[in-house]
Short mmCIF file of C-alpha atoms and ligand atoms in Angstrom, two decimals:
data_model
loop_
_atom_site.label_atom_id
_atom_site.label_comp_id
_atom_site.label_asym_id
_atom_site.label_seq_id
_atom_site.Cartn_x
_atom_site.Cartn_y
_atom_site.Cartn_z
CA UNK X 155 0.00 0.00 0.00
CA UNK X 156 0.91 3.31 -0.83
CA UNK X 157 0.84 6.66 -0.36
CA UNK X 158 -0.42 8.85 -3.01
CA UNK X 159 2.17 11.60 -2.79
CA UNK X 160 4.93 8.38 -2.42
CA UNK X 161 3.49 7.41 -6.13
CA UNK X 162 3.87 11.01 -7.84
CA UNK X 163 7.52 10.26 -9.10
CA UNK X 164 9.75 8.93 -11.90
CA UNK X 165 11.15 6.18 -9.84
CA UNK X 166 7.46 4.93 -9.28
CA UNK X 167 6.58 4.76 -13.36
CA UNK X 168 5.79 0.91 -14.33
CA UNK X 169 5.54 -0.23 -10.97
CA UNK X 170 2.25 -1.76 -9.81
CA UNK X 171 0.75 0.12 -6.94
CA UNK X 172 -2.28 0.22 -4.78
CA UNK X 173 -3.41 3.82 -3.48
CA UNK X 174 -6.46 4.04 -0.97
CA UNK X 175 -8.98 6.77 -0.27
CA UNK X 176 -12.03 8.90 -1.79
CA UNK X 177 -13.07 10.36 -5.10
CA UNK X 178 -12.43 13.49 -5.33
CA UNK X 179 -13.90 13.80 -9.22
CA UNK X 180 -14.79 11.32 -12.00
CA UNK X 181 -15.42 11.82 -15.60
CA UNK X 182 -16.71 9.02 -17.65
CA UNK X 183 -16.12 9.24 -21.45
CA UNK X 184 -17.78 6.03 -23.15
CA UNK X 185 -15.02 3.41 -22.96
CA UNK X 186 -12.68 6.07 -20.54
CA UNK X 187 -13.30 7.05 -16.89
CA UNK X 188 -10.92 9.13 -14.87
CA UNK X 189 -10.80 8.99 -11.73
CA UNK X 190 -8.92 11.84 -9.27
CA UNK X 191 -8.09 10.09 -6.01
CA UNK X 192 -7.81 11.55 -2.79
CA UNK X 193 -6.10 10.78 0.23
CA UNK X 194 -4.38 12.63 3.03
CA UNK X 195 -1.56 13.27 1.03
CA UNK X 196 -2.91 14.36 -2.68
CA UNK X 197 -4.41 13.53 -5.63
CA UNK X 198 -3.81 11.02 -8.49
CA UNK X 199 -5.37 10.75 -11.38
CA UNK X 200 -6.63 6.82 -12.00
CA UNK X 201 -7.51 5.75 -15.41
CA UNK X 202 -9.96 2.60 -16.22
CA UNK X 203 -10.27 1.62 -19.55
CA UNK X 204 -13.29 -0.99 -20.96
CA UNK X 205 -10.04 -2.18 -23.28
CA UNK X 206 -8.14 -3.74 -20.02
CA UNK X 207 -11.01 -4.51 -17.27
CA UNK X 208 -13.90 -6.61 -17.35
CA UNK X 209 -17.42 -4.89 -18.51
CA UNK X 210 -18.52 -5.49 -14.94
CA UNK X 211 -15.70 -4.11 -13.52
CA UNK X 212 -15.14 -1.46 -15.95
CA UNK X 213 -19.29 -0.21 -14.86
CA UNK X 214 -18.25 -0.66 -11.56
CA UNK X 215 -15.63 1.89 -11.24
CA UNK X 216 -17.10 3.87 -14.26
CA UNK X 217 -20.47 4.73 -12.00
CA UNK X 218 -18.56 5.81 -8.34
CA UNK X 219 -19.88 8.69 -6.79
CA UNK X 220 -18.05 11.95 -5.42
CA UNK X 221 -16.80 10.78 -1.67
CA UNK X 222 -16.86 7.23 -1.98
CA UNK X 223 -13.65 4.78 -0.71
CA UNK X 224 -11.82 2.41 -2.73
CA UNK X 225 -8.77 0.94 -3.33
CA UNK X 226 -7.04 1.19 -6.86
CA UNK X 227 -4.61 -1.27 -7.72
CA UNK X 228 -2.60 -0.46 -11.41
CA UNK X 229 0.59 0.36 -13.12
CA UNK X 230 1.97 4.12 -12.64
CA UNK X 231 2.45 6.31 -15.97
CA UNK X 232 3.72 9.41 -16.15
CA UNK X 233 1.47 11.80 -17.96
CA UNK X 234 1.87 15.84 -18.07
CA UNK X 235 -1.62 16.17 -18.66
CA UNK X 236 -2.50 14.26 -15.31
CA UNK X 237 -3.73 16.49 -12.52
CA UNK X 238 -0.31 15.94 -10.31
CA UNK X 239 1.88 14.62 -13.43
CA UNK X 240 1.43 10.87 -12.94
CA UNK X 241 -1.79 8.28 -13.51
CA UNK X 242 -2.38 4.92 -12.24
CA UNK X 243 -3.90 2.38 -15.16
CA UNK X 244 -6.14 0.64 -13.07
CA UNK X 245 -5.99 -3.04 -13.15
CA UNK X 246 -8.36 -4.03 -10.13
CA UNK X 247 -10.10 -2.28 -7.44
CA UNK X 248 -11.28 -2.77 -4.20
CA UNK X 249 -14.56 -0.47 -3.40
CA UNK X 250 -14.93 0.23 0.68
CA UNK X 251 -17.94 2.03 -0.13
CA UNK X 252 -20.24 3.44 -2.91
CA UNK X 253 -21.90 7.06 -1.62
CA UNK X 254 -25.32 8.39 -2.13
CA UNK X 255 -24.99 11.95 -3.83
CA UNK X 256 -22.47 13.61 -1.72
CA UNK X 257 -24.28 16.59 -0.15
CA UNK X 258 -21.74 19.52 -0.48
CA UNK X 259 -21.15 20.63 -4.20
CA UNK X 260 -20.05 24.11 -5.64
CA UNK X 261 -21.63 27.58 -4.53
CA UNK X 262 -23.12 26.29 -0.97
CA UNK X 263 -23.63 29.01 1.41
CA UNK X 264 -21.88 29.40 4.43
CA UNK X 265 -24.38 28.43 6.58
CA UNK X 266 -25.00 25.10 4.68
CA UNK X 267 -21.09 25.04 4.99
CA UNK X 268 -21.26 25.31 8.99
CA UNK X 269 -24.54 23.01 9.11
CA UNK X 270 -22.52 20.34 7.01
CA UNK X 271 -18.93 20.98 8.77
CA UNK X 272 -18.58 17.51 9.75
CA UNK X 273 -18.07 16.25 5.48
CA UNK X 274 -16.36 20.04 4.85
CA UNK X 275 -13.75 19.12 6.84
CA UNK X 276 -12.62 16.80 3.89
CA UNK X 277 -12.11 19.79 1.06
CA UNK X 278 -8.49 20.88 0.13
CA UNK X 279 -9.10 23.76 1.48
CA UNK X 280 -10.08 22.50 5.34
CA UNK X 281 -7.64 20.04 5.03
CA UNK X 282 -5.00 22.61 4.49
CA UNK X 283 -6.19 24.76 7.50
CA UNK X 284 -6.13 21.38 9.86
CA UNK X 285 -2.57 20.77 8.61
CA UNK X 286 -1.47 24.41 9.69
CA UNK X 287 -3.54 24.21 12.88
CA UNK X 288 -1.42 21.06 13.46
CA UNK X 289 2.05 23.01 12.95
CA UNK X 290 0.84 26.03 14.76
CA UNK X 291 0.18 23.64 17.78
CA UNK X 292 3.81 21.59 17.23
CA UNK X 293 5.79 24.72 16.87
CA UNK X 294 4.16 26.35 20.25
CA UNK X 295 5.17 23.50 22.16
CA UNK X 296 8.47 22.83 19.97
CA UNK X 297 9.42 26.75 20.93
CA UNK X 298 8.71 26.84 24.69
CA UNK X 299 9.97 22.86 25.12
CA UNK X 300 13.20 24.48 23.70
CA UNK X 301 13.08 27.38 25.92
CA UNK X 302 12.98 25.80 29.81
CA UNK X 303 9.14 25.58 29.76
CA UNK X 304 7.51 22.92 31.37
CA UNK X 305 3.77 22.08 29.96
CA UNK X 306 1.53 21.78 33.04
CA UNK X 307 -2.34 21.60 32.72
CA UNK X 308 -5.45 23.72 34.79
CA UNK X 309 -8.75 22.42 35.67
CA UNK X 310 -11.41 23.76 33.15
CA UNK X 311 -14.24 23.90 35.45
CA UNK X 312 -13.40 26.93 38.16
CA UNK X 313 -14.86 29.00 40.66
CA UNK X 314 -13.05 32.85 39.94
CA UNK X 315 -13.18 34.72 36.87
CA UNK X 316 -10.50 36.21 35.26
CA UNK X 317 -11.46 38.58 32.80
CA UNK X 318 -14.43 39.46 34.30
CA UNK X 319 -17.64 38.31 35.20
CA UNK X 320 -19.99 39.26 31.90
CA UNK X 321 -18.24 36.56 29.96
CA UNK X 322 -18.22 33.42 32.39
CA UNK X 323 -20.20 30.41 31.54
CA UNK X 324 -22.12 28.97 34.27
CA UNK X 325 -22.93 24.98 34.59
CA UNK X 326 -24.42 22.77 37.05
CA UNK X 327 -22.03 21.37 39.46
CA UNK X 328 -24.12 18.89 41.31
CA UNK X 329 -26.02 20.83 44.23
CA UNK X 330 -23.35 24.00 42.83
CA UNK X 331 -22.74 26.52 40.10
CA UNK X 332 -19.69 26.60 38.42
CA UNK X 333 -17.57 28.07 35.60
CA UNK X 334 -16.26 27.26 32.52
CA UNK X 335 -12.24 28.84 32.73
CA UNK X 336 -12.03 31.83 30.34
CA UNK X 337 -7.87 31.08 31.00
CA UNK X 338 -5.98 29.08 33.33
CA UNK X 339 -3.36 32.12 33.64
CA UNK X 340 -4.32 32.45 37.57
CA UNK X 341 -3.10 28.13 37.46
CA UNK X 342 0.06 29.02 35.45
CA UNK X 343 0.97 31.26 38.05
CA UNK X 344 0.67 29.00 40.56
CA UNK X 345 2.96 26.47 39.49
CA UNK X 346 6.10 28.99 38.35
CA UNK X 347 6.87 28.53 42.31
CA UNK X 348 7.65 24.63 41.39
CA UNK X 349 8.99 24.79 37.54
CA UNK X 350 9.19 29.01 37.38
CA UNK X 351 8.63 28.90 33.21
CA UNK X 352 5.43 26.71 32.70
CA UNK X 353 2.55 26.51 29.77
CA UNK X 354 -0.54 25.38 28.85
CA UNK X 355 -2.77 24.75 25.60
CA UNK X 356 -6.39 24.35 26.59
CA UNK X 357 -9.57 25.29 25.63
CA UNK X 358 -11.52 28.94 27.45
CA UNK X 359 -14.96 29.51 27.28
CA UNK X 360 -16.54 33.38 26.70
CA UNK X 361 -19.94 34.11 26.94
CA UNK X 362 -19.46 36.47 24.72
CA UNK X 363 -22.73 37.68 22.49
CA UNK X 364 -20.27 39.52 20.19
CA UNK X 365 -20.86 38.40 16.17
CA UNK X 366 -17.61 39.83 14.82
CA UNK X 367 -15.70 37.86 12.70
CA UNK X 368 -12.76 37.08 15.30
CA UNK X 369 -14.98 35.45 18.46
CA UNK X 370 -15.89 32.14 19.56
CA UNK X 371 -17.33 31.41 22.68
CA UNK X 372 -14.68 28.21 22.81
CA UNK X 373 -11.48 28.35 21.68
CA UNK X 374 -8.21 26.93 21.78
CA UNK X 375 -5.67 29.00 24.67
CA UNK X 376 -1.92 28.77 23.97
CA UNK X 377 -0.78 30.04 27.43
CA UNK X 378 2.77 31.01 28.81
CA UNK X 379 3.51 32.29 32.44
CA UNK X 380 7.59 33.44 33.62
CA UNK X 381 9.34 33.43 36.83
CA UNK X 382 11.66 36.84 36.97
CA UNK X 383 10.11 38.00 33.39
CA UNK X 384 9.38 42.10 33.25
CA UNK X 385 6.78 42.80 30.40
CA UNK X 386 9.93 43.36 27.76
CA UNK X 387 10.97 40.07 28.90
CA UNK X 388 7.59 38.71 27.92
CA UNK X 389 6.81 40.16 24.83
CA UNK X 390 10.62 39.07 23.61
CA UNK X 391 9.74 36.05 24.21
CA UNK X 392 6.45 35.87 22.00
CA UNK X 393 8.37 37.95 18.83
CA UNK X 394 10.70 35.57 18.91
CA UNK X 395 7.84 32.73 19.47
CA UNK X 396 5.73 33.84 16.74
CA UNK X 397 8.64 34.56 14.23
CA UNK X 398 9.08 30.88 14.79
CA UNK X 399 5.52 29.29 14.52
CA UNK X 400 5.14 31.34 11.53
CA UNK X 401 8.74 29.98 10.04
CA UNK X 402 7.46 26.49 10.42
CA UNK X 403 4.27 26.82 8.91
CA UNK X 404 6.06 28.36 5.56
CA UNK X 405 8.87 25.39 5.69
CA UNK X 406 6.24 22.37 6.65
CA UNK X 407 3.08 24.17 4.57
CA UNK X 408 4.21 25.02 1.89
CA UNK X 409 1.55 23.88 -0.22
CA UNK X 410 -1.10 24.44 1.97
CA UNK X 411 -0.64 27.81 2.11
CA UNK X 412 -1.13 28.09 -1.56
CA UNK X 413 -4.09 25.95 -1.96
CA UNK X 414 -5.53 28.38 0.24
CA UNK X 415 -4.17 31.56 -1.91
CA UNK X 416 -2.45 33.39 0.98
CA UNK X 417 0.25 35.58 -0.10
CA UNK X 418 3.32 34.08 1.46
CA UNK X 419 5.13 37.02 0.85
CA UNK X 420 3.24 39.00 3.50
CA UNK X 421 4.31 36.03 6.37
CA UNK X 422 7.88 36.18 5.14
CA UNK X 423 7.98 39.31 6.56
CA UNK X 424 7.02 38.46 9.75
CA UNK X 425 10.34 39.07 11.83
CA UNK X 426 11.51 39.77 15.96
CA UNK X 427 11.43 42.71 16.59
CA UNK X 428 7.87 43.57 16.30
CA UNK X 429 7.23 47.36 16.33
CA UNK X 430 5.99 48.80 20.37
CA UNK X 431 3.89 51.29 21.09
CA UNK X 432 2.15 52.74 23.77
CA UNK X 433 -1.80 52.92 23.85
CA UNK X 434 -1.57 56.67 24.66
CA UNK X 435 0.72 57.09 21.32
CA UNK X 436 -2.04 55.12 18.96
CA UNK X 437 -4.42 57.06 20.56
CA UNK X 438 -2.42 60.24 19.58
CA UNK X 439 -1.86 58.74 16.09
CA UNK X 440 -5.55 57.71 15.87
CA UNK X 441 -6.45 60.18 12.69
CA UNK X 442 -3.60 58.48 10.72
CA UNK X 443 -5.25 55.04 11.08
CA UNK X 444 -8.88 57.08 9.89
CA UNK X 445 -9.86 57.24 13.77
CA UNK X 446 -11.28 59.54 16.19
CA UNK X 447 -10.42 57.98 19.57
CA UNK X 448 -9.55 60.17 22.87
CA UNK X 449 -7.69 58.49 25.91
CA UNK X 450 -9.53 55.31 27.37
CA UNK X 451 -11.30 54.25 24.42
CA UNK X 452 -11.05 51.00 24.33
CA UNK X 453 -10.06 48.98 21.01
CA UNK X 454 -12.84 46.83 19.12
CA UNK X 455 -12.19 44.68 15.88
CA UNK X 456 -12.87 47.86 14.18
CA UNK X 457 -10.06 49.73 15.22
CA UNK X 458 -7.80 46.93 15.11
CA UNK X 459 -8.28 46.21 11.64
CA UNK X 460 -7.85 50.00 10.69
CA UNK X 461 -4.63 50.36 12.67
CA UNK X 462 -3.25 46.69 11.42
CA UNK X 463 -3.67 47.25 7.90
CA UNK X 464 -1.00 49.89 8.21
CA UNK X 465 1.19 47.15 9.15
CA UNK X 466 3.74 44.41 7.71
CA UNK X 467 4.58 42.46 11.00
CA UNK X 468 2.54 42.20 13.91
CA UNK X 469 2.74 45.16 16.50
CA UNK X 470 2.62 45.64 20.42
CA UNK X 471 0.46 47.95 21.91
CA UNK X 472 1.65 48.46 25.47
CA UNK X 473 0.42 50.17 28.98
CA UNK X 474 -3.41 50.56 28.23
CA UNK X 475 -5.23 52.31 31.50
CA UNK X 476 -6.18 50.31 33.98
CA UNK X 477 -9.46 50.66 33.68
CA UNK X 478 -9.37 48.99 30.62
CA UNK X 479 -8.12 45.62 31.75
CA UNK X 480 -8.27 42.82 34.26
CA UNK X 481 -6.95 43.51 37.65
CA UNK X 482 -4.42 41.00 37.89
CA UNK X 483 -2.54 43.37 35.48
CA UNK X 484 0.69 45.76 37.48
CA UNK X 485 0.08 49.15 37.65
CA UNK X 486 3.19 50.95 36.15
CA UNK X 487 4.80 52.36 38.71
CA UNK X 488 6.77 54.90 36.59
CA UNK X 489 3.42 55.57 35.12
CA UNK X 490 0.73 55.95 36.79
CA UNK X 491 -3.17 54.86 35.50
CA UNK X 492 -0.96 52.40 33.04
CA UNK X 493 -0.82 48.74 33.32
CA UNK X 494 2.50 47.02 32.39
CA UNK X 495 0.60 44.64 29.79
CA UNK X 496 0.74 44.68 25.97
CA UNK X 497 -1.36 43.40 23.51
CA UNK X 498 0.14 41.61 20.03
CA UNK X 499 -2.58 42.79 17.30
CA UNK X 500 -1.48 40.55 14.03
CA UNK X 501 -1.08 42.81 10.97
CA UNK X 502 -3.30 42.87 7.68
CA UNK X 503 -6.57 44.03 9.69
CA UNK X 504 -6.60 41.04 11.91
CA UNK X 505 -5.95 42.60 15.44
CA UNK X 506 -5.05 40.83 18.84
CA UNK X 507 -3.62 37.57 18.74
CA UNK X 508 -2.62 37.77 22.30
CA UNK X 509 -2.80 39.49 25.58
CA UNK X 510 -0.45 39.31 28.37
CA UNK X 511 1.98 41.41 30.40
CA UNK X 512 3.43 41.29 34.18
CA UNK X 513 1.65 40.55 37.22
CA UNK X 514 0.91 42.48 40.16
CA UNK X 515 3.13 40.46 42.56
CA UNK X 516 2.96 42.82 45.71
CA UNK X 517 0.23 41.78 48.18
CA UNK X 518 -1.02 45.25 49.34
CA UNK X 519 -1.37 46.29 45.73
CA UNK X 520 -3.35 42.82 44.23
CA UNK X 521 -6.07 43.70 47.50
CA UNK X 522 -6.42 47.38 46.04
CA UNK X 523 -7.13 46.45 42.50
CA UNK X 524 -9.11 43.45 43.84
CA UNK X 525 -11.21 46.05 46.20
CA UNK X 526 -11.73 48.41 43.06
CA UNK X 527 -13.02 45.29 40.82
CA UNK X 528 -15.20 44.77 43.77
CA UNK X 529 -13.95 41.01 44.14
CA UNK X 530 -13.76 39.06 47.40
CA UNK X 531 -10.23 38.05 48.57
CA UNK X 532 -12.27 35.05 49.75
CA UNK X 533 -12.55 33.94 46.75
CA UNK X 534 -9.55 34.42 45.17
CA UNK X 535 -7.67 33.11 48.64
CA UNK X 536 -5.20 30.75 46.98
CA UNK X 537 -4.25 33.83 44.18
CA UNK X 538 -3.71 35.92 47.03
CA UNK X 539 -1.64 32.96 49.07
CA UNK X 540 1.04 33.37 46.05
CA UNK X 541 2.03 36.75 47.32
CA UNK X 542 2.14 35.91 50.72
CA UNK X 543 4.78 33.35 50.53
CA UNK X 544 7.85 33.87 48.14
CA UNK X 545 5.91 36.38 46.09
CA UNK X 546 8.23 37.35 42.14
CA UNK X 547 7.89 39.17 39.59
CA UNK X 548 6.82 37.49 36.91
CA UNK X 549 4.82 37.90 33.34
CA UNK X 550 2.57 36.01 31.23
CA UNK X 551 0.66 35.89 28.39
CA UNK X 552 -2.25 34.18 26.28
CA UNK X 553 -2.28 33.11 22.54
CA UNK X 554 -5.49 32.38 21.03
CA UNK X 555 -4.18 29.60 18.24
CA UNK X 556 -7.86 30.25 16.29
CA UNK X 557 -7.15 33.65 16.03
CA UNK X 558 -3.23 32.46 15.11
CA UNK X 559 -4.62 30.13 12.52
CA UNK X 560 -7.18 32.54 11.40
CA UNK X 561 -4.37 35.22 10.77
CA UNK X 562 -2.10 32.59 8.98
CA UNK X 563 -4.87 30.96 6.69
CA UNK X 564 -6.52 34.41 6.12
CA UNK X 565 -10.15 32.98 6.34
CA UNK X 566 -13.39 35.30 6.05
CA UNK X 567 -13.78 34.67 9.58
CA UNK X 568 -11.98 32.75 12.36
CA UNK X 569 -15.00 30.21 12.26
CA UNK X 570 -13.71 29.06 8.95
CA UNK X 571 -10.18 28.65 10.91
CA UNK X 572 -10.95 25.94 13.56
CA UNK X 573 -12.61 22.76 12.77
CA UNK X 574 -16.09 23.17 15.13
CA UNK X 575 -16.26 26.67 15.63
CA UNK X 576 -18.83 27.43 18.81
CA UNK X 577 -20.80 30.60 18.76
CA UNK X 578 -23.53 32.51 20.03
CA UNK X 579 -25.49 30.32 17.63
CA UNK X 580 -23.64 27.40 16.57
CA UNK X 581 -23.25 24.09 18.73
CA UNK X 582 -23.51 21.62 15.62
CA UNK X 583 -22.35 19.96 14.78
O1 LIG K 680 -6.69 39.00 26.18
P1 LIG K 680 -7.27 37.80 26.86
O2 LIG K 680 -8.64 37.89 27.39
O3 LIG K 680 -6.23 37.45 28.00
C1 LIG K 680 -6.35 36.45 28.89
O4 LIG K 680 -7.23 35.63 28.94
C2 LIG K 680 -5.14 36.32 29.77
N1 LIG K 680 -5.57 35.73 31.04
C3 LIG K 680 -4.12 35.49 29.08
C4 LIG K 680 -2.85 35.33 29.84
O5 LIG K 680 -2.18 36.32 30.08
N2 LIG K 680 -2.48 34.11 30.21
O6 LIG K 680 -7.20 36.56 25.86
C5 LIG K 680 -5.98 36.16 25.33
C6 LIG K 680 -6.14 35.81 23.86
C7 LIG K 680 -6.58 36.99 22.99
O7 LIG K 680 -5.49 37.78 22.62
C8 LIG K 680 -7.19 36.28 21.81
O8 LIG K 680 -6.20 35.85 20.91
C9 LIG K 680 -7.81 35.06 22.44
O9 LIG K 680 -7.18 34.86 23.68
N3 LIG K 680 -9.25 35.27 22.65
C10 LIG K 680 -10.21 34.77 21.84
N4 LIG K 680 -10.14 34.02 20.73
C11 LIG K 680 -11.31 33.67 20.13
N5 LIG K 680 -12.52 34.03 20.60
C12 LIG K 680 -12.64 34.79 21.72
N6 LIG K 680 -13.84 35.11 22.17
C13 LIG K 680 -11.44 35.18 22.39
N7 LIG K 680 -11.19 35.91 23.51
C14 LIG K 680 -9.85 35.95 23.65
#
């Protein structure tokens, strides 16, 4: 058994083969039917002829449908006018089996796309998006396995919020209520006082109602948390991090990349360092970008596509007021009202890919914020705990790999990045 992409070479002309997988397209021309078989690795074009089979046989093959699974046993030829530059003369077959109509054909609507995601999943196209999902997820763990990190795991059902309380899934927890985690940050943290450089790729929940073209209400958390790391520490780190996820998706997906029709040339130029600036500087810039924003506006998909198109390489945006983010963020103490976080907003209009930055690691200052969010200490006892005994500095930060992937395959939307996108209304299939 073979391969299809071990067939498509000169070395494998007059040998008999046997290939395995679905029809991708058949043609029938009288005594002539081509068949274009798919399987994980390509396509070959097959070739039965009523000269060399039997009539049965011949109808057999001659009548498969879109979809269905066989096995095609022949010699190899080469042939330029073959869809990959070889064809297999089919000799005998095997058929797994023979489909009804196969429901998804040209010009379906998204919808019937999303309703049907379950056989989409097979197209060139998805396949090429689960192949780069499948790098992007390697080359995370490849970088920070090659940088001290150790990969630890969090529960997903919790009792604190971290980004707030308007986004947190509630479910039954026998006599309880519980929460779905929207990160495991707060868990990362705990365990840099065992390992000190730790991650974590898991899934975080949003309830978020928002219907932009970047949000799920599941998705996929590549998360990073640093011992002794100052915000520049972190977002070093990640330049060098991305440069190198997106490196190995243009060496391993090649091809991929252009079945989907990205323009590689725009990920070339993806290289550490990324450009910095301050929130109070974009807002100051705003008109450039075509915006009106004043100081503590906060940044929607709208503004981060109009200030990333302006861009070649992703960019940081660094100390946004407090006010605007969680409270486990560190006030800047050479600048007051600022947070010492950063935000990576991926260029081309895409906008944050990931959102990290140092921790408040002094106890009298996590109870202040914590009093201003109105929390209870109670409730966050065991965060608090961690700067009672051997409190550090220490950074962190959160990828979201669907927004990663979305960025890299250049989808419409990041639902059409990630095989069974959830949303405000989508949990089918
Ligand atoms: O900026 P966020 O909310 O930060 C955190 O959750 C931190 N606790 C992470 C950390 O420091 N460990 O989310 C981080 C990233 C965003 O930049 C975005 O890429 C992704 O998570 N993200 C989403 N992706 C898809 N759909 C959503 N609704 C998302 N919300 C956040």
């Amino acid at each position: 058994m073979h391969h299809i992409s071990q067939v498509l070479n000169d070395d494998s002309v007059g040998e008999l083969v046997s290939v395995r997988g679905w029809v991708y397209r058949i043609r029938t021309s009288g005594k002539i039917s081509f068949i274009v078989l798919r399987d994980s690795t390509g396509l070959i074009q097959c070739v039965a002829s009523s000269d060399s089979l039997s009539r049965e046989e011949f109808e057999k093959l001659s009548s498969l449908t879109v979809e269905s699974s066989v096995m095609l046993t022949g010699k190899v030829k080469k042939d330029s006018r073959a869809v990959t530059g070889y064809e297999l003369e089919i000799s005998s077959s095997l058929i797994y089996q023979r489909n009804q109509m196969f429901p998804i054909t040209k010009d379906k609507g998204e919808e019937f796309l999303l309703d049907n995601r379950h056989l989409w999943l097979r197209s060139r196209e998805f396949s090429s998006v689960l192949r780069i999902r499948a790098t992007l997820f390697k080359s995370f763990r490849d970088y920070l396995d090659e940088n001290e990190y150790y990969e630890v795991q969090g529960p997903m059902m919790v009792s604190t919020a971290t980004e707030g309380g308007s986004t947190l899934f509630k479910v039954p927890f026998f006599e309880d209520v519980v929460s779905l985690t929207q990160s495991s940050q707060f868990y990362l943290e705990t365990m840099i006082f065992s390992l000190e450089k730790v991650y974590t790729i898991a899934p975080s929940f949003r309830a978020e109602k928002s219907r932009t073209r970047r949000h799920l209400t599941e998705y996929w958390h590549a998360e990073g948390e640093a011992a002794w790391f100052s915000n520049e520490d972190m977002m070093k780190e990640e330049e060098k991090m991305i440069e190198y996820m997106v490196k190995q998706v243009l060496e391993r997906n090649h091809d991929d990349l252009i079945t989907l029709g990205r323009d590689i040339s725009k990920l070339e130029s993806v290289k550490a360092p990324f450009p910095r600036f301050k929130y109070s500087e974009i807002i100051k810039k705003s008109s450039e970008f075509g915006l009106s924003l004043k100081y503590g506006d906060d940044f929607g998909a709208d503004e981060e596509r109009a200030i990333t198109m302006n861009f070649d390489r992703p960019i940081f945006v660094t100390h946004y007021p407090l006010e605007l983010k969680a409270f486990y963020h560190r006030p800047d103490p050479d600048s007051p009202g600022e947070a010492l976080c950063h935000d990576l907003l991926a260029p081309e209009g895409i906008g944050e890919i990931i959102g990290g930055g140092e921790r408040i690691w002094e106890l009298d200052v996590l109870e202040e914020r914590m009093k201003n969010a109105s929390l209870n200490p109670q409730d966050y006892y065991w965060y608090v705990d961690l700067r009672k005994y051997g409190s550090v500095p220490h950074s962190g930060f959160g990828l979201g790999l669907d927004r990663m992937a979305w960025w890299i395959t250049k989808r419409d939307t990041i639902r059409d990045a990630i095989p069974f996108p959830r949303t405000v209304r989508r949990i089918r299939p």
